Short mmCIF file of C-alpha atoms and ligand atoms in Angstrom, two decimals:
data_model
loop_
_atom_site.label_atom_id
_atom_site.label_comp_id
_atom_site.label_asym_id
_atom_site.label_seq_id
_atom_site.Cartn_x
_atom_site.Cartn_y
_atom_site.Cartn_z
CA UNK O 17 122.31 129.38 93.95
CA UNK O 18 124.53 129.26 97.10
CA UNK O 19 124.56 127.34 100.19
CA UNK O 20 126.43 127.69 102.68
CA UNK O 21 128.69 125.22 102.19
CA UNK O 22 129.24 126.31 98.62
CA UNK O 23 130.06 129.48 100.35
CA UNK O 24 132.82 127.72 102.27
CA UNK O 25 134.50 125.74 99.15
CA UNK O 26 134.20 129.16 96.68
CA UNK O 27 136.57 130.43 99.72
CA UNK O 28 138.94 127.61 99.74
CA UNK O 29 139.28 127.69 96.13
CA UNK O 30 139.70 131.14 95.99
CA UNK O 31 142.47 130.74 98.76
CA UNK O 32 144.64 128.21 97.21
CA UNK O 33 143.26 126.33 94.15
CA UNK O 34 140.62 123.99 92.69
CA UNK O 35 139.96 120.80 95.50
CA UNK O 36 139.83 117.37 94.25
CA UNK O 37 136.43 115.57 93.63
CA UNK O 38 137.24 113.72 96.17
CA UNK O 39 137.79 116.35 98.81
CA UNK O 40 134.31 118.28 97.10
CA UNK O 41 132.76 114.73 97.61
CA UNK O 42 133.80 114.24 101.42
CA UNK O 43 133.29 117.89 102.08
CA UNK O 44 129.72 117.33 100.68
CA UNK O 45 129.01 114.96 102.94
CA UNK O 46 131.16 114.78 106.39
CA UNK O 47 132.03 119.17 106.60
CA UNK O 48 131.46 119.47 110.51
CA UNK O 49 129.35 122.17 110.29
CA UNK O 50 127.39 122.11 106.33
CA UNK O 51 128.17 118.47 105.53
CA UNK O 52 125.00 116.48 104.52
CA UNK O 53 124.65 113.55 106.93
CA UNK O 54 125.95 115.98 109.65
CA UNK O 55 122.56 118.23 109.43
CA UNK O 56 120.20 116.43 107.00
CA UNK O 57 117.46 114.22 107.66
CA UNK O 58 118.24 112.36 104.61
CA UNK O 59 115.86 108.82 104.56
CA UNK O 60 112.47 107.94 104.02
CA UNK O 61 109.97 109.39 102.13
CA UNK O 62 110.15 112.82 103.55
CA UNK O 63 114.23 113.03 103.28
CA UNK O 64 116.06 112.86 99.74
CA UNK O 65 116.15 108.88 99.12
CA UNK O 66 114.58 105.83 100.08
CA UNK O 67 116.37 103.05 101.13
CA UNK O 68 115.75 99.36 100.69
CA UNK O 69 115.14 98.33 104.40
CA UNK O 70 112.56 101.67 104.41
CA UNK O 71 110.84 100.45 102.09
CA UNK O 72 109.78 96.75 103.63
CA UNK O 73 110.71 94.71 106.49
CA UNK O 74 111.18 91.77 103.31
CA UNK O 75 114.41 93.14 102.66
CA UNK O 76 116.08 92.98 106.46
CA UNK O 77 114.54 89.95 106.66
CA UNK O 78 115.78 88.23 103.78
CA UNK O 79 118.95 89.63 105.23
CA UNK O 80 118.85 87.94 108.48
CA UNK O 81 117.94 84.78 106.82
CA UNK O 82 121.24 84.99 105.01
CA UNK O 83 123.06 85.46 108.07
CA UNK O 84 121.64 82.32 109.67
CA UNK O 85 122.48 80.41 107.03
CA UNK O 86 125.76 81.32 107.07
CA UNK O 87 125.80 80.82 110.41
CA UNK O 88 124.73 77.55 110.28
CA UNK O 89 127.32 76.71 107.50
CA UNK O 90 129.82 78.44 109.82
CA UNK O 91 129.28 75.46 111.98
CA UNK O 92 126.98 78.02 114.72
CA UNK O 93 130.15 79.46 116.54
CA UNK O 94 128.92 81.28 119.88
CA UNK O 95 129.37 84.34 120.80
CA UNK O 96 128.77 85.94 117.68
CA UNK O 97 128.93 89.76 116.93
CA UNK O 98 126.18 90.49 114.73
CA UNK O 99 127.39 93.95 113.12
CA UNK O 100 126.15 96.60 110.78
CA UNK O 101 128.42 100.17 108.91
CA UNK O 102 126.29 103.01 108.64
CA UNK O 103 122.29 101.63 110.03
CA UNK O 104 120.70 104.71 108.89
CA UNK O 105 117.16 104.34 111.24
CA UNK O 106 118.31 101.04 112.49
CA UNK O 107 115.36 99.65 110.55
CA UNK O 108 116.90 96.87 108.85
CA UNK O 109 119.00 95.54 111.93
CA UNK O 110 115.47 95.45 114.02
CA UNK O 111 114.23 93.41 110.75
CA UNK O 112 116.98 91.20 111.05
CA UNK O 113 117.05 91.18 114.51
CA UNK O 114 113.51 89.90 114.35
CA UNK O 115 113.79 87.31 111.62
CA UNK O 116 117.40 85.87 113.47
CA UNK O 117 115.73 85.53 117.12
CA UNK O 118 112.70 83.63 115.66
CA UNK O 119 114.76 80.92 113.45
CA UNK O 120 118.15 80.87 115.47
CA UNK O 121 117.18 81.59 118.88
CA UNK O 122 120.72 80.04 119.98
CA UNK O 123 122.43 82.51 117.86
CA UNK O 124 120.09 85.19 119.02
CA UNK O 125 120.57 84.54 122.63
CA UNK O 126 124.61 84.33 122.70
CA UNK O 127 125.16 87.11 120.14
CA UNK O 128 125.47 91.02 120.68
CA UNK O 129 124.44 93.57 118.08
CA UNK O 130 126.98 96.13 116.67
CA UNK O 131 125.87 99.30 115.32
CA UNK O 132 128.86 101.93 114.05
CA UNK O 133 127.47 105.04 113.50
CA UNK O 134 129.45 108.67 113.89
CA UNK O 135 125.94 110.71 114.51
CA UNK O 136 124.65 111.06 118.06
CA UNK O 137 121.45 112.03 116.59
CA UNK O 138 121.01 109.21 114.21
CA UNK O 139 121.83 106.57 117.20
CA UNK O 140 118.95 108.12 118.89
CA UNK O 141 116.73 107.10 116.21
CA UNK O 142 118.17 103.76 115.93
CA UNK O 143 117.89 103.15 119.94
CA UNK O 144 113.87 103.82 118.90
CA UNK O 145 113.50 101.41 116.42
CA UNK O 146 115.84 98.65 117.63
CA UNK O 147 112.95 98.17 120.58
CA UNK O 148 113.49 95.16 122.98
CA UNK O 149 116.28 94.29 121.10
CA UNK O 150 118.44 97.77 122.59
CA UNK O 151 119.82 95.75 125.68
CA UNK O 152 122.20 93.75 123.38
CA UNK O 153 123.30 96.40 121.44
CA UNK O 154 126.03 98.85 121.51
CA UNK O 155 127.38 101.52 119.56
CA UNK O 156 131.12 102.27 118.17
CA UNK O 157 132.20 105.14 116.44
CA UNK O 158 134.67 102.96 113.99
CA UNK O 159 134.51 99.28 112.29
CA UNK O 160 137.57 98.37 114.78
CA UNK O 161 135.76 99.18 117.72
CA UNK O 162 133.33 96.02 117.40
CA UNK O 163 135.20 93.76 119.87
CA UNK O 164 136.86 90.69 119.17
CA UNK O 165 134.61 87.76 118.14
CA UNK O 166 132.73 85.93 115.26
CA UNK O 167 131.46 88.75 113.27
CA UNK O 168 128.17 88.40 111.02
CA UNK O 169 127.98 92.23 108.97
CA UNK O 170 125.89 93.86 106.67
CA UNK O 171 126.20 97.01 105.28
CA UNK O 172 123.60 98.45 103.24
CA UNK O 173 124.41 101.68 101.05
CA UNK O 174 127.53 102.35 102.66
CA UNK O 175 130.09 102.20 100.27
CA UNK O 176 128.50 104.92 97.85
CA UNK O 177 128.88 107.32 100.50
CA UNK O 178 132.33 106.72 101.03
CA UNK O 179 134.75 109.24 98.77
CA UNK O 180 135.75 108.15 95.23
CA UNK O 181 138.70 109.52 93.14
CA UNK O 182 137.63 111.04 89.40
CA UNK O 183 140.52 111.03 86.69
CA UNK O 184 139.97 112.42 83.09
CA UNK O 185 141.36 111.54 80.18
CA UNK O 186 143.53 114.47 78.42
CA UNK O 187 145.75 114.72 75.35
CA UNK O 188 148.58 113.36 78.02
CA UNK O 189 146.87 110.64 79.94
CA UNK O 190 144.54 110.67 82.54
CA UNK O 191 144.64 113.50 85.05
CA UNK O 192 143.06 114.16 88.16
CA UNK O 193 139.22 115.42 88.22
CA UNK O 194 139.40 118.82 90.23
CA UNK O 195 136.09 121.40 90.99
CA UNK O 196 137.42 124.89 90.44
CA UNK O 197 135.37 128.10 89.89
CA UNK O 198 133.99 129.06 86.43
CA UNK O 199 134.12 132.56 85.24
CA UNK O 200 130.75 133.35 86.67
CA UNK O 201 131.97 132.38 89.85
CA UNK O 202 130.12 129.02 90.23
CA UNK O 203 131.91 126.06 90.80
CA UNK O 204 132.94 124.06 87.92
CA UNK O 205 134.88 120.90 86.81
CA UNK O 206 138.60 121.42 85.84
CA UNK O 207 141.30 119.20 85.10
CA UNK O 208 144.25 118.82 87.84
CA UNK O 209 147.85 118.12 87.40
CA UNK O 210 148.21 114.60 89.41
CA UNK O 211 148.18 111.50 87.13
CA UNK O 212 146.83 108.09 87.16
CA UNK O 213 149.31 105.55 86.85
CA UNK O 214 148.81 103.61 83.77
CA UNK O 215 149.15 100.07 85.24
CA UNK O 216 145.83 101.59 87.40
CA UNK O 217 143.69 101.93 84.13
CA UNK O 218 141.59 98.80 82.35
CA UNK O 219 142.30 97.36 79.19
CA UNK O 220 141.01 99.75 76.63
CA UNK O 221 142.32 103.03 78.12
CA UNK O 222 144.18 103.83 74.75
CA UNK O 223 141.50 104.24 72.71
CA UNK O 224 138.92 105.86 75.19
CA UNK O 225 138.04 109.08 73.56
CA UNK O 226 139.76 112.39 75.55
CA UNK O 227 136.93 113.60 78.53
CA UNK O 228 136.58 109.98 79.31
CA UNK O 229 136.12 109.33 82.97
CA UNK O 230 137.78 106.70 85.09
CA UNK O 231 137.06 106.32 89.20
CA UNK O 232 139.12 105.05 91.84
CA UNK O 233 138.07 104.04 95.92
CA UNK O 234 140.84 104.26 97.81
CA UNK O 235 139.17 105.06 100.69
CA UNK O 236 136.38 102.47 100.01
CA UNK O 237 138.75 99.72 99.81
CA UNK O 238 140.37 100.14 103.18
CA UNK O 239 137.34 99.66 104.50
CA UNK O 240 137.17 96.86 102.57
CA UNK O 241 140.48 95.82 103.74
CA UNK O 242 139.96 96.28 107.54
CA UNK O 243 136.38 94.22 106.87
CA UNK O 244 138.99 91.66 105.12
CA UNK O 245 141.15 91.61 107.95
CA UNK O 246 138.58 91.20 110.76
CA UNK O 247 137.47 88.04 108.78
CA UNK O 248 140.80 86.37 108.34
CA UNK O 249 141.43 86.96 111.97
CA UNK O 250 138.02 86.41 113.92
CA UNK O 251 136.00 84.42 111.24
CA UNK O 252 132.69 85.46 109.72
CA UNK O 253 130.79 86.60 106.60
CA UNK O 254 130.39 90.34 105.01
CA UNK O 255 126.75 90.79 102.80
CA UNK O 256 127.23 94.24 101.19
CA UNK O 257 124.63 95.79 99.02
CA UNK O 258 124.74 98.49 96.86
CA UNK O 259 124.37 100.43 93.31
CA UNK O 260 127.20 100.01 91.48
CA UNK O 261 128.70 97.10 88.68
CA UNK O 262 130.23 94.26 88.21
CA UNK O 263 132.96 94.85 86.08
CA UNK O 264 135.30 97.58 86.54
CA UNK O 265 135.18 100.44 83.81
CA UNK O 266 135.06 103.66 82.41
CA UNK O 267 132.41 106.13 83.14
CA UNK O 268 131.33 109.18 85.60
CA UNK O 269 129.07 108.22 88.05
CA UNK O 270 129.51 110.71 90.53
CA UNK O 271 125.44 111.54 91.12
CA UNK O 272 123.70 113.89 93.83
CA UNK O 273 120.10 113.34 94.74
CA UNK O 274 117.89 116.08 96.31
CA UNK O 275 114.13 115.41 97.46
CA UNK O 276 113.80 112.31 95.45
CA UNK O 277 115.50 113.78 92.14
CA UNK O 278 119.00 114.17 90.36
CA UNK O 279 120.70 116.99 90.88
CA UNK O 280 123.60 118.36 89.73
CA UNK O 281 126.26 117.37 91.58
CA UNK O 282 128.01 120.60 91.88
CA UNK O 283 124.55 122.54 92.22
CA UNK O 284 124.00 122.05 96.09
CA UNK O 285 126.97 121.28 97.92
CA UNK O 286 125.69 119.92 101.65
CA UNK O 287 121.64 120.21 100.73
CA UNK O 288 122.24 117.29 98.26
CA UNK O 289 123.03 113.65 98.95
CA UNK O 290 126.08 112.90 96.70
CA UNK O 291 127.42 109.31 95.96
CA UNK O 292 128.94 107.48 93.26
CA UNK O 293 128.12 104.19 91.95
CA UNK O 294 130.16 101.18 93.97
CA UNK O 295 132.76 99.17 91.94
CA UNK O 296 131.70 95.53 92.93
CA UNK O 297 134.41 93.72 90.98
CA UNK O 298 137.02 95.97 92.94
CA UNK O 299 135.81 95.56 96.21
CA UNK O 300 135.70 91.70 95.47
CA UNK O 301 139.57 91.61 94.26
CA UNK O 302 140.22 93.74 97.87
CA UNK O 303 138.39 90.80 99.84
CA UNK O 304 140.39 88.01 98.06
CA UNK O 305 143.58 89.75 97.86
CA UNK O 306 142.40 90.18 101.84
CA UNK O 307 142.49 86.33 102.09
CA UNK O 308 138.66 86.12 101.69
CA UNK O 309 136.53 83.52 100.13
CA UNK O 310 134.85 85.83 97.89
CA UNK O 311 131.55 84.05 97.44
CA UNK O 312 130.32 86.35 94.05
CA UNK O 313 128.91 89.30 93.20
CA UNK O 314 124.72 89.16 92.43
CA UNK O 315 122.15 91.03 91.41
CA UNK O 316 119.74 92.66 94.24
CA UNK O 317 116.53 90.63 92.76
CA UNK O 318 118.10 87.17 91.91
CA UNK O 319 119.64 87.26 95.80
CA UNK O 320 116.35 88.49 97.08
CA UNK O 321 114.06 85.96 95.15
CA UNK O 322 117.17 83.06 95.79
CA UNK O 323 116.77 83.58 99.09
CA UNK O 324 112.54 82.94 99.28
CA UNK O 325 111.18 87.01 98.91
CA UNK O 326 108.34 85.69 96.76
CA UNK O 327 107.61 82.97 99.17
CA UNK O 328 107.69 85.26 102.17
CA UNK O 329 105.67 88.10 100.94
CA UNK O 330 102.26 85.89 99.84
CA UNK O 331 102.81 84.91 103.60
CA UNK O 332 102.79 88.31 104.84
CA UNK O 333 99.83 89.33 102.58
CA UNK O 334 98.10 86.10 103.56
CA UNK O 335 94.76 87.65 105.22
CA UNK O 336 95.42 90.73 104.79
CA UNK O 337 92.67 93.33 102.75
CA UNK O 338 93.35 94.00 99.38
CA UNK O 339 95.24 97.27 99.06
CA UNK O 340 97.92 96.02 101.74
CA UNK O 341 98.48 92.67 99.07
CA UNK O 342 98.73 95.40 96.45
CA UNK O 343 101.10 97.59 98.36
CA UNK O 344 103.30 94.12 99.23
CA UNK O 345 103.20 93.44 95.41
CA UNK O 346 104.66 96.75 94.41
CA UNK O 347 107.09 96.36 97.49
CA UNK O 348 108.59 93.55 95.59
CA UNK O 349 108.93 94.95 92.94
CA UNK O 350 110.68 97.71 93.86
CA UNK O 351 113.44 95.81 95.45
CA UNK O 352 113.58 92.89 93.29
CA UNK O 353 112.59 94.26 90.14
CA UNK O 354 114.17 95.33 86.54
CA UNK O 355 113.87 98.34 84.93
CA UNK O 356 113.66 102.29 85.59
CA UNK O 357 112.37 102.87 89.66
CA UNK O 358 113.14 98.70 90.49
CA UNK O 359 116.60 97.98 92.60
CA UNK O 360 116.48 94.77 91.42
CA UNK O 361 119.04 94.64 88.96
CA UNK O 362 121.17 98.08 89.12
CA UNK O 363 121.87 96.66 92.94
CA UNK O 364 124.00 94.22 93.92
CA UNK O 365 125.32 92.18 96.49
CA UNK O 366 128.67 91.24 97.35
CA UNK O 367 129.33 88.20 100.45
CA UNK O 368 132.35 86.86 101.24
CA UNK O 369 133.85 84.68 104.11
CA UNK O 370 136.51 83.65 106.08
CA UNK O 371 136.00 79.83 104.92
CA UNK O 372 135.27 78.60 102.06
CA UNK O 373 131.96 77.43 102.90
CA UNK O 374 128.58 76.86 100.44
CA UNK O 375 126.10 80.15 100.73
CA UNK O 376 123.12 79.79 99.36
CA UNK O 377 121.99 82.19 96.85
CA UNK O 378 125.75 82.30 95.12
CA UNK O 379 126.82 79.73 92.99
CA UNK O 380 129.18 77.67 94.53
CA UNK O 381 132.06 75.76 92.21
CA UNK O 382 132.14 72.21 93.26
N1 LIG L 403 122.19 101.62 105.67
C1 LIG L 403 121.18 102.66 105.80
C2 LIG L 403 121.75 104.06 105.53
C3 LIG L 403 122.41 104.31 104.21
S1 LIG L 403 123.03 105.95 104.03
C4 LIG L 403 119.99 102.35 104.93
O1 LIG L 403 120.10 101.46 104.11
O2 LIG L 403 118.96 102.98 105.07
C5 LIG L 403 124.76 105.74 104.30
C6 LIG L 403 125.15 105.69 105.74
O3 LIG L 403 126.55 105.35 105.82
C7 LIG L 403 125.01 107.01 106.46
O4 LIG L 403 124.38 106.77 107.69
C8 LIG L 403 126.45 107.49 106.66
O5 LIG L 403 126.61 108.25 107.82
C9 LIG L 403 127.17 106.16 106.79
N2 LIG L 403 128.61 106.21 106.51
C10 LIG L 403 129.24 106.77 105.44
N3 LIG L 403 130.57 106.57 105.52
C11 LIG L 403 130.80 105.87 106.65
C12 LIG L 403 131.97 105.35 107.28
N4 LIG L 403 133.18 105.53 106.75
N5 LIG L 403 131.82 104.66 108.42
C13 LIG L 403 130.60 104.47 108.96
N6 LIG L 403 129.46 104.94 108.41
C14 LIG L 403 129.56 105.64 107.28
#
């Protein structure tokens, strides 16, 4: 099967030699004309993958409690930039939005909203769903843009979509993952020259077996680093959720999804969404090595049920005929739940903050 942005690599390759994963990776998904989120209609139920805000207003809401509350712990600074990377419909700023105006209306009424988003088209959307809230927003084509000021951010599947760097482990150390052509023509995985440096690798390295994978984010922590340097600066609090782990380790995780389903990832280059799992622990050790207070790294469901989901959705079904309670239920349990189909635990949720202040789910150490 071709597409034609498979079309477009096979002739690159071709021309001068197998591409890096992650070149294949941001080709995949930022190629000007083929690239996925450049022509795809990708969320909600009709696109390739649901998203947590798509599937219930609980989850920006739960949200924009969290980003009271640090607010409040903040000490309720004015003039506060509430911000989110990547909004996707806008659907879980307008849920935030919402929940914010009704239980901080001071923070509400001094604050502007911050949406950075590349696509023209999806900003349209957004402008839709962000209602009466659209006079106080505006919208910047990178993180730096936002203007000076207290920033409150969220960013919800972001950091997947963001390039990641695949070595393999060979008979001399671990070399670059490459995508190459196959001798029917098709693209294929192949082993590069560039290696890792050692002092990059975890404990352990030595005796992983020879095809073992190992990923690196270079790209994803600078964003993590201009995020960290905001902070320091202008004061505030990240929440960033994700799929991904808590420890940093071995393992290919490089994953495309098509119409709800895995596909494979070198199958349909621009038609498929391709990510890779997020490495929590190393976005945390970019934060603190930022100057952050890195506040911890939980799980989707115990942040989402620490923060009062359970308590919040009875209230919504309160009233309310039997098949919505039912749908609610199941709602829950997608986003807070464990096992195969839940978010609850392969998601997770990374805040950190200028100060060291107290927030509520996360443990603090006192
Ligand atoms: N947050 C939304 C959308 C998730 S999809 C939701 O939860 O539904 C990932 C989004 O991140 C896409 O809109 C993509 O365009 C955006 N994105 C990826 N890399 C980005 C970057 N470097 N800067 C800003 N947005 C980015």
């Amino acid at each position: 099967m071709t597409t034609p942005l498979s079309d477009k690599i096979k002739f690159l390759i071709r021309a001068s030699g197998p591409i890096s994963v992650t070149d294949y990776f941001a080709l995949c998904l930022a190629d000007p004309q083929h690239g996925y989120y450049r022509t795809r209609e990708p969320f909600g139920r009709e696109g390739d993958f649901i998203t947590a805000p798509e599937i219930s207003q609980l989850f920006g809401e739960m949200l924009g409690i969290f980003l009271v509350h640090a607010w409040q712990k903040h000490g309720g600074p004015t003039g506060v930039r509430i911000a989110e990377i990547g909004p996707g419909r806008g659907t879980m700023m307008a849920d935030m939005l919402r929940v914010v105006s009704r239980l901080a209306p001071d923070l509400y009424e001094g604050a502007t909203v911050h949406l950075v988003e590349t696509s023209e088209r999806l900003r349209e959307v957004q402008r839709e769903t962000l209602g009466t809230h659209v006079g106080r927003v505006s919208w910047h084509g990178g993180f730096e843009e936002i203007p000076p000021g207290f920033l409150l951010l969220a960013a919800n599947e972001l950091f997947d979509a963001i390039p990641l760097r695949q070595f393999i482990k060979t008979g001399s150390g671990f070399h670059e993952r490459m995508v190459g052509l196959g001798p029917d023509d098709e693209l294929t995985f192949a082993t590069g020259v560039a290696s890792l440096d050692p002092t990059l690798l975890p404990e352990g390295h030595r005796s992983a077996p020879v095809g073992t994978v190992f990923e690196i984010a270079p790209a994803r922590e600078a964003v993590m680093d201009a995020i960290s340097e905001r902070l320091r600066d202008q004061g505030g609090t990240a929440v960033i959720i994700d799929y991904g782990h808590e420890v940093t380790g071995f393992g290919d995780t490089l994953q495309a999804v098509l119409k709800h389903a895995f596909d494979p990832p070198l199958a349909h280059p621009g038609l498929a969404d391709l990510t890779s799992h997020v490495d929590f622990a190393d976005l945390a050790r970019t934060a603190s090595r930022g100057g952050l207070h890195v506040h911890g790294i939980m799980h989707q469901g115990d942040f989402l049920m620490g923060l009062g989901l359970g308590e919040r959705a009875s209230a919504l079904g309160r009233g309310r005929d039997q098949a919505m309670q039912q749908s609610i239920i199941a709602d829950v349990e997608r986003l807070a739940g464990s096992g195969a189909g839940n978010m609850g635990d392969l998601f997770k949720v990374l805040a950190v903050s200028s100060a060291p202040i107290a927030l509520s789910p996360f443990r603090h150490p006192d």
